[in-house]
Coordinates of C-alpha atoms in Angstrom, one line a residue:
L1 CA 121.2 96.6 96.8
G2 CA 117.6 96.0 97.7
G3 CA 117.3 98.7 100.4
W4 CA 116.0 102.3 100.4
L5 CA 117.0 105.6 101.9
D6 CA 115.1 105.5 105.2
D7 CA 115.5 108.0 108.0
A8 CA 118.5 106.3 109.5
S9 CA 120.3 106.0 106.2
R10 CA 119.5 109.6 105.4
A11 CA 120.9 110.7 108.8
F12 CA 124.1 108.6 108.2
A13 CA 124.5 110.3 104.8
N14 CA 124.1 113.7 106.3
E15 CA 126.6 113.0 109.1
H16 CA 129.1 111.4 106.7
P17 CA 129.1 113.3 103.5
E18 CA 132.5 111.8 102.7
V19 CA 130.8 108.4 102.2
P20 CA 129.0 107.9 98.9
L21 CA 125.8 106.0 99.8
V22 CA 124.3 104.6 96.6
F23 CA 121.1 102.4 96.4
E24 CA 120.7 100.1 93.5
S25 CA 117.3 99.0 92.3
R26 CA 118.2 95.8 90.5
W27 CA 116.1 92.8 91.5
L28 CA 117.7 89.5 92.6
D29 CA 115.5 86.5 93.0
G30 CA 116.7 84.6 96.0
S31 CA 119.9 83.2 97.4
E32 CA 121.4 81.8 94.2
A33 CA 121.0 85.1 92.5
V34 CA 122.6 86.9 95.4
R35 CA 125.5 84.4 95.5
N36 CA 126.1 84.8 91.8
D37 CA 126.1 88.6 92.1
M38 CA 128.6 88.5 94.9
L39 CA 130.9 86.2 93.0
S40 CA 130.6 88.4 89.8
A41 CA 133.8 90.2 89.0
S42 CA 131.8 93.3 88.0
S43 CA 129.8 93.5 91.2
N44 CA 130.5 96.6 93.3
V45 CA 127.7 95.9 95.9
D46 CA 128.9 96.0 99.5
I47 CA 125.5 95.4 101.2
Y48 CA 122.6 93.3 100.0
V49 CA 119.1 93.1 101.4
I50 CA 117.5 89.7 101.4
N51 CA 114.3 88.3 102.9
V52 CA 114.8 85.6 105.5
R53 CA 112.5 83.4 103.4
S54 CA 114.6 84.0 100.2
G55 CA 117.3 81.6 101.2
L56 CA 119.2 83.5 103.9
R57 CA 119.9 80.3 105.8
T58 CA 121.4 78.7 102.7
L59 CA 123.8 81.7 102.2
M60 CA 124.9 81.4 105.9
E61 CA 125.3 77.7 105.9
K62 CA 127.4 77.7 102.7
G63 CA 129.7 80.5 103.9
Y64 CA 128.7 83.0 101.2
L65 CA 128.3 86.0 103.7
A66 CA 130.7 88.1 105.6
D67 CA 130.9 87.3 109.4
L68 CA 129.6 90.3 111.4
S69 CA 130.4 88.7 114.8
G70 CA 133.4 91.0 115.2
S71 CA 131.1 94.0 115.8
E72 CA 130.1 94.1 119.4
T73 CA 127.5 96.7 118.6
L74 CA 125.7 94.4 116.1
L75 CA 126.2 91.2 118.1
Q76 CA 124.9 92.6 121.4
N77 CA 121.9 94.1 119.6
V78 CA 121.0 90.8 118.0
Q79 CA 121.6 88.7 121.1
A80 CA 119.0 90.9 123.0
M81 CA 116.3 90.1 120.4
Y82 CA 113.5 87.6 120.7
P83 CA 115.1 84.2 120.1
Q84 CA 113.4 83.4 116.8
F85 CA 114.7 86.7 115.3
A86 CA 118.2 86.2 116.6
D87 CA 118.3 82.6 115.4
A88 CA 117.3 83.7 111.8
L89 CA 120.4 86.0 111.7
M90 CA 122.9 83.6 113.1
Y91 CA 124.5 80.3 112.2
D92 CA 126.9 78.1 114.1
G93 CA 127.3 80.9 116.7
K94 CA 128.2 83.6 114.1
L95 CA 126.3 86.6 113.1
Y96 CA 125.6 87.1 109.3
G97 CA 122.8 89.6 109.0
F98 CA 121.0 92.6 110.6
P99 CA 117.3 93.5 110.3
M100 CA 116.2 96.2 107.9
S101 CA 112.4 95.7 108.5
L102 CA 110.0 93.3 110.2
T103 CA 106.3 92.7 109.4
V104 CA 104.3 90.7 111.9
N105 CA 100.9 89.6 110.5
A106 CA 98.5 89.0 113.3
W107 CA 94.7 89.2 113.1
S108 CA 92.3 91.7 114.7
Y109 CA 89.1 91.1 116.6
N110 CA 86.2 93.5 117.2
A111 CA 84.3 92.1 120.2
A112 CA 81.7 94.9 120.1
A113 CA 80.8 94.2 116.5
L114 CA 80.3 90.5 117.3
E115 CA 78.1 91.3 120.3
T116 CA 76.0 93.6 118.0
L117 CA 75.6 90.9 115.3
L118 CA 75.3 87.8 117.4
P119 CA 74.7 88.5 121.1
G120 CA 76.4 86.0 123.3
A121 CA 78.6 84.6 120.6
E122 CA 82.3 84.0 121.5
R123 CA 85.5 84.7 119.6
P124 CA 86.4 81.6 117.5
E125 CA 89.5 79.8 118.8
T126 CA 89.7 77.2 116.0
F127 CA 89.1 77.5 112.3
K128 CA 86.1 75.2 112.6
D129 CA 84.7 77.6 115.2
L130 CA 85.2 80.4 112.7
I131 CA 83.4 78.5 110.0
A132 CA 80.5 77.8 112.4
L133 CA 80.4 81.5 113.2
L134 CA 80.2 82.4 109.4
A135 CA 77.4 79.9 109.1
E136 CA 75.6 81.4 112.1
Y137 CA 75.9 84.9 110.6
D138 CA 74.5 83.7 107.2
A139 CA 71.5 82.2 109.0
A140 CA 70.8 85.3 111.0
Y141 CA 71.5 87.7 108.1
P142 CA 70.6 86.0 104.7
D143 CA 71.3 89.2 102.8
G144 CA 74.2 90.3 105.1
D145 CA 74.1 93.0 107.7
E146 CA 74.2 96.5 106.3
D147 CA 77.3 97.6 108.3
Y148 CA 78.9 94.6 109.8
A149 CA 80.4 91.3 108.6
I150 CA 82.2 88.4 110.3
M151 CA 85.1 88.8 107.8
N152 CA 85.7 90.7 104.6
L153 CA 87.3 88.1 102.3
W154 CA 88.2 90.0 99.1
S155 CA 88.9 86.8 97.2
G156 CA 86.1 84.9 99.0
A157 CA 86.8 81.2 99.7
D158 CA 90.2 81.3 98.0
E159 CA 91.5 83.8 100.4
L160 CA 90.4 81.9 103.5
F161 CA 91.8 78.6 101.9
S162 CA 95.2 80.3 101.3
Q163 CA 95.3 81.7 104.8
M164 CA 94.6 78.3 106.4
L165 CA 97.0 76.4 104.2
S166 CA 99.9 78.8 104.9
L167 CA 99.2 78.7 108.7
Y168 CA 98.9 74.9 108.7
I169 CA 102.2 74.6 106.9
A170 CA 103.8 77.2 109.2
G171 CA 102.7 75.3 112.2
H172 CA 103.4 71.7 111.1
E173 CA 106.4 71.8 108.6
T174 CA 109.5 70.5 110.4
Q175 CA 112.9 69.2 109.5
D176 CA 112.0 65.8 110.9
G177 CA 110.0 64.6 107.9
P178 CA 107.6 65.5 105.2
L179 CA 104.4 67.4 106.1
T180 CA 101.3 65.3 105.7
L181 CA 97.7 66.5 105.1
S182 CA 95.8 63.2 104.9
G183 CA 93.6 62.7 108.0
S184 CA 94.7 66.0 109.4
P185 CA 92.6 68.7 111.2
F186 CA 93.3 70.8 108.1
V187 CA 91.4 68.5 105.8
D188 CA 88.5 68.3 108.4
T189 CA 88.4 72.1 108.4
L190 CA 88.3 72.1 104.6
K191 CA 85.3 69.8 104.6
A192 CA 83.5 72.1 107.1
M193 CA 84.2 75.1 104.9
E194 CA 82.8 73.3 101.8
E195 CA 79.5 72.9 103.6
I196 CA 78.9 76.6 104.0
Q197 CA 79.7 77.3 100.3
L198 CA 81.6 80.6 100.6
P199 CA 81.6 82.5 97.3
T200 CA 84.8 83.1 95.3
Y201 CA 85.2 86.5 93.6
D202 CA 86.8 86.9 90.2
W203 CA 87.3 90.6 90.0
S204 CA 88.8 90.5 86.5
S205 CA 85.6 89.2 85.0
M206 CA 83.3 91.8 86.7
T207 CA 81.9 94.9 85.2
S208 CA 82.8 98.2 87.0
E209 CA 79.2 98.3 88.5
E210 CA 79.6 94.8 89.9
Q211 CA 83.0 95.7 91.3
D212 CA 81.6 98.9 93.0
E213 CA 78.7 96.8 94.5
L214 CA 81.1 94.2 95.8
N215 CA 83.5 96.8 97.1
E216 CA 80.7 98.4 99.1
K217 CA 79.7 95.0 100.5
L218 CA 83.3 94.2 101.5
N219 CA 83.9 97.5 103.2
R220 CA 81.6 96.7 106.1
T221 CA 83.1 96.7 109.6
P222 CA 84.5 93.2 110.2
V223 CA 84.4 91.2 113.4
M224 CA 87.8 89.7 112.4
E225 CA 90.4 90.9 110.0
T226 CA 93.2 88.6 108.6
Y227 CA 95.7 91.5 108.3
A228 CA 96.7 93.5 111.3
Y229 CA 100.2 94.9 110.7
N230 CA 100.7 98.0 112.9
L231 CA 100.6 96.1 116.1
L232 CA 102.2 98.7 118.3
T233 CA 99.9 101.6 117.6
L234 CA 96.5 102.0 119.4
P235 CA 94.4 99.0 118.1
T236 CA 91.3 100.6 116.6
S237 CA 88.9 100.1 113.7
Y238 CA 86.5 102.3 111.9
D239 CA 83.0 101.5 112.8
R240 CA 80.7 102.2 109.8
R241 CA 77.6 102.3 111.9
T242 CA 78.8 104.9 114.4
G243 CA 81.3 106.7 112.2
E244 CA 83.9 106.5 115.0
S245 CA 87.1 104.7 115.8
V246 CA 86.5 101.8 118.2
P247 CA 88.9 99.6 120.1
V248 CA 89.8 96.2 118.7
E249 CA 92.1 93.4 119.9
N250 CA 95.1 92.1 118.0
I251 CA 95.1 88.3 118.2
A252 CA 96.8 85.3 116.9
P253 CA 95.0 83.5 114.0
P254 CA 92.8 80.6 115.0
V255 CA 94.3 77.1 115.3
F256 CA 93.2 73.8 113.7
A257 CA 92.7 71.8 116.9
E258 CA 92.1 72.7 120.5
G259 CA 95.4 72.8 122.3
D260 CA 97.5 73.7 119.3
T261 CA 100.0 76.5 119.7
P262 CA 99.0 79.5 117.6
V263 CA 101.2 80.6 114.7
I264 CA 101.8 84.1 113.5
I265 CA 103.8 84.5 110.2
G266 CA 106.4 87.3 110.2
D267 CA 108.4 88.7 107.3
M268 CA 112.0 90.1 107.9
Q269 CA 114.2 91.9 105.4
V270 CA 117.9 91.6 106.4
Y271 CA 121.1 93.4 105.5
V272 CA 124.0 91.1 104.7
V273 CA 127.6 92.1 103.7
N274 CA 129.4 90.9 100.6
P275 CA 132.5 89.0 101.8
N276 CA 134.3 90.2 98.7
S277 CA 133.6 93.8 99.4
E278 CA 136.5 96.2 99.4
N279 CA 134.5 98.4 101.8
A280 CA 133.6 95.7 104.3
D281 CA 134.7 97.7 107.3
L282 CA 132.8 100.8 106.2
A283 CA 129.7 98.5 105.5
V284 CA 129.8 97.3 109.1
R285 CA 130.2 100.8 110.3
F286 CA 127.1 101.8 108.4
L287 CA 125.1 98.8 109.9
E288 CA 126.3 99.8 113.4
Y289 CA 124.9 103.3 112.8
L290 CA 121.6 101.8 111.7
A291 CA 121.6 99.6 114.9
Q292 CA 122.2 102.7 117.1
H293 CA 119.5 104.8 115.2
M294 CA 116.9 102.1 114.7
D295 CA 113.3 103.1 114.0
T296 CA 111.5 102.9 117.4
Q297 CA 108.8 100.6 116.2
L298 CA 111.3 98.1 114.7
D299 CA 113.4 98.4 117.9
Y300 CA 110.4 97.5 120.1
Q301 CA 109.3 94.7 117.7
L302 CA 112.7 93.0 117.9
H303 CA 113.6 93.5 121.5
P304 CA 111.5 92.2 124.4
D305 CA 113.0 94.5 127.0
R306 CA 111.8 97.8 125.4
T307 CA 109.2 99.5 127.5
G308 CA 107.1 102.7 127.6
A309 CA 104.6 104.2 125.2
Q310 CA 106.0 106.5 122.5
R311 CA 104.3 109.4 120.7
S312 CA 104.4 109.7 116.9
P313 CA 107.5 111.6 115.8
W314 CA 105.2 114.3 114.3
Y315 CA 102.9 114.5 117.3
E316 CA 104.1 117.7 118.9
Q317 CA 104.4 119.5 115.5
N318 CA 100.9 118.5 114.5
L319 CA 99.5 119.5 117.9
R320 CA 101.1 122.9 117.6
S321 CA 99.6 123.4 114.2
M322 CA 96.1 122.4 115.5
Q323 CA 96.5 124.8 118.4
Q324 CA 97.6 127.6 116.1
Y325 CA 94.4 127.1 114.1
V326 CA 92.4 127.4 117.3
D327 CA 94.2 130.6 118.3
E328 CA 93.5 132.1 114.9
L329 CA 89.8 131.2 115.1
E330 CA 89.6 132.7 118.6
Q331 CA 91.1 135.9 117.4
T332 CA 88.6 136.0 114.5
L333 CA 85.8 135.4 117.0
E334 CA 86.7 138.5 119.0
S335 CA 85.9 140.8 116.0
A336 CA 83.3 138.7 114.3
S337 CA 79.8 139.8 113.7
E338 CA 77.0 138.3 115.7
A339 CA 75.8 136.4 112.6
D340 CA 79.2 134.7 112.2
R341 CA 80.0 134.0 115.8
A342 CA 78.0 130.7 116.1
D343 CA 79.7 129.2 113.1
I344 CA 83.2 130.2 114.3
Q345 CA 82.5 128.9 117.8
A346 CA 81.3 125.6 116.3
S347 CA 84.6 125.3 114.3
I348 CA 86.6 126.0 117.5
D349 CA 84.7 123.4 119.4
A350 CA 85.1 120.8 116.6
Q351 CA 88.8 121.5 116.4
R352 CA 89.3 121.1 120.2
A353 CA 87.3 117.9 120.1
W354 CA 89.6 116.6 117.3
M355 CA 92.7 117.6 119.3
E356 CA 91.4 115.5 122.2
E357 CA 90.8 112.6 120.0
Y358 CA 94.2 113.1 118.4
A359 CA 95.9 113.1 121.8
R360 CA 94.0 109.9 122.7
T361 CA 94.8 107.9 119.6
D362 CA 98.0 109.2 117.9
W363 CA 100.5 106.8 119.4
Y364 CA 103.6 105.5 117.6
I365 CA 103.7 102.9 120.3
S366 CA 100.7 102.7 122.7
E367 CA 100.7 100.8 126.0
E368 CA 97.7 98.7 124.7
G369 CA 99.5 97.9 121.5
L370 CA 102.8 97.1 123.3
Q371 CA 101.1 94.7 125.8
S372 CA 99.3 93.0 123.0
Y373 CA 102.5 92.6 120.9
R374 CA 104.4 91.2 123.9
A375 CA 101.7 88.5 124.3
L376 CA 101.8 87.6 120.6
A377 CA 105.5 87.8 119.9
P378 CA 106.4 84.3 121.1
Y379 CA 104.1 82.8 118.4
V380 CA 105.8 84.6 115.5
T381 CA 107.8 82.5 113.0
L382 CA 109.9 83.8 110.2
L383 CA 109.9 80.5 108.4
A384 CA 113.7 80.7 108.0
D385 CA 113.9 76.9 107.2
S386 CA 110.6 76.4 105.4
D387 CA 110.8 74.7 102.0
L388 CA 107.1 75.1 101.2
L389 CA 106.7 78.7 102.1
S390 CA 110.0 79.9 100.8
Y391 CA 110.1 82.9 98.4
E392 CA 112.7 81.3 96.2
S393 CA 111.7 80.3 92.7
G394 CA 111.2 76.7 91.9
T395 CA 110.3 75.6 95.4
A396 CA 108.2 72.6 96.3
M397 CA 105.1 74.7 96.6
T398 CA 105.2 75.6 92.9
Q399 CA 105.2 71.9 92.1
L400 CA 102.2 71.3 94.4
Q401 CA 100.2 74.2 93.0
D402 CA 98.4 72.2 90.3
I403 CA 97.0 69.8 92.9
L404 CA 95.7 72.7 95.0
T405 CA 94.2 74.4 91.9
R406 CA 92.3 71.3 90.9
Y407 CA 90.8 71.1 94.4
R408 CA 89.8 74.7 94.4
Q409 CA 88.1 74.3 91.0
G410 CA 86.1 71.3 92.4
Q411 CA 87.9 68.6 90.2
I412 CA 89.0 66.6 93.3
D413 CA 87.7 66.4 96.8
A414 CA 89.6 67.3 100.0
D415 CA 90.7 63.8 100.8
Q416 CA 92.0 63.2 97.3
M417 CA 93.8 66.5 97.3
A418 CA 95.5 65.6 100.6
R419 CA 96.6 62.2 99.3
E420 CA 98.1 63.6 96.1
F421 CA 99.7 66.4 98.0
D422 CA 101.3 64.0 100.4
Q423 CA 102.5 61.7 97.6
K424 CA 104.0 64.6 95.6
L425 CA 105.7 66.1 98.6
Q426 CA 107.2 62.7 99.6

């Protein structure tokens, strides 16, 4: 329940036709719903998929999941992972889950675009630096540059506020005591952001013409993007001015104070086994198959010892198709009239140029992407113990939302928002 028929699952089904592999599409909202479903007499689910942030730790601590430690295949695989990933799957020395997917949300940085816009400017290390850079851009380009922007914020100031709040919580929420905002670098950063008066976009209230105009504005090539998911491929971005793909750098988001450790938020979906399952042994066998046939990108993301660039699984097939097209064009060229030869030759040259570009850029795992990911991975957190950033319903964050909304609507200032936030959280 909660998974899908990916390549590894499909391969298992093909190799083991005697095993009925059924995927259910029911939605369970968090750990309590999963627990209740497991305890239900009518449940026939053997394997559940749950997000680490949806109460996986609670299920492990309360003993609601099957212990997978007896599988050497699974245990050795998990023990070889980055520590924060292994820790999220284990409790009290026992293994209770195995990853289905992992999303690591870094940022990206286009140094060439910044040099074009603001020669000599440096990449912002803190959020205050970023806000100063946004102000510098606005001063240099009152109407905005035609092709480049510092950031494309699709919800305007609300998007940047949400990013900063999540990252501050992720870096400062601990089990030692309540998080506090009052007097923090986060509040100082909010005050700096207020001064530059970033717009907020309400897409629902716009006409279609206004949406098209804003969409065009927000499709400019950004210096920094707040979403960079495919971290292992060749890091590139489309440059609207040149019409070409240009190199970019995957980076950790800015910090709030110099010397702070960067934080990158990750999201992991995990297979867990119902302890009441009548097919528990077969469920473990299925998970072992997935571990032995893991998607290459997921394997590299989870394990620090994986090395070597990898081509896309479809690279050779696509290259053969491209070459076949060139061969066909060359055969046509031999018998073509003089009037058509120039056009055919131009098509051949264009296809060969595209093949060279394809060979340069089409990496499932590139050396550049891999080196970048290895440098960023230690900063990734799955927020396994977070109360505020949990996906479960009725969490503390839902009770704090009214305070945040009042601040975003200008009803209270940053200091008052922080005081009320702290009092409510306490």
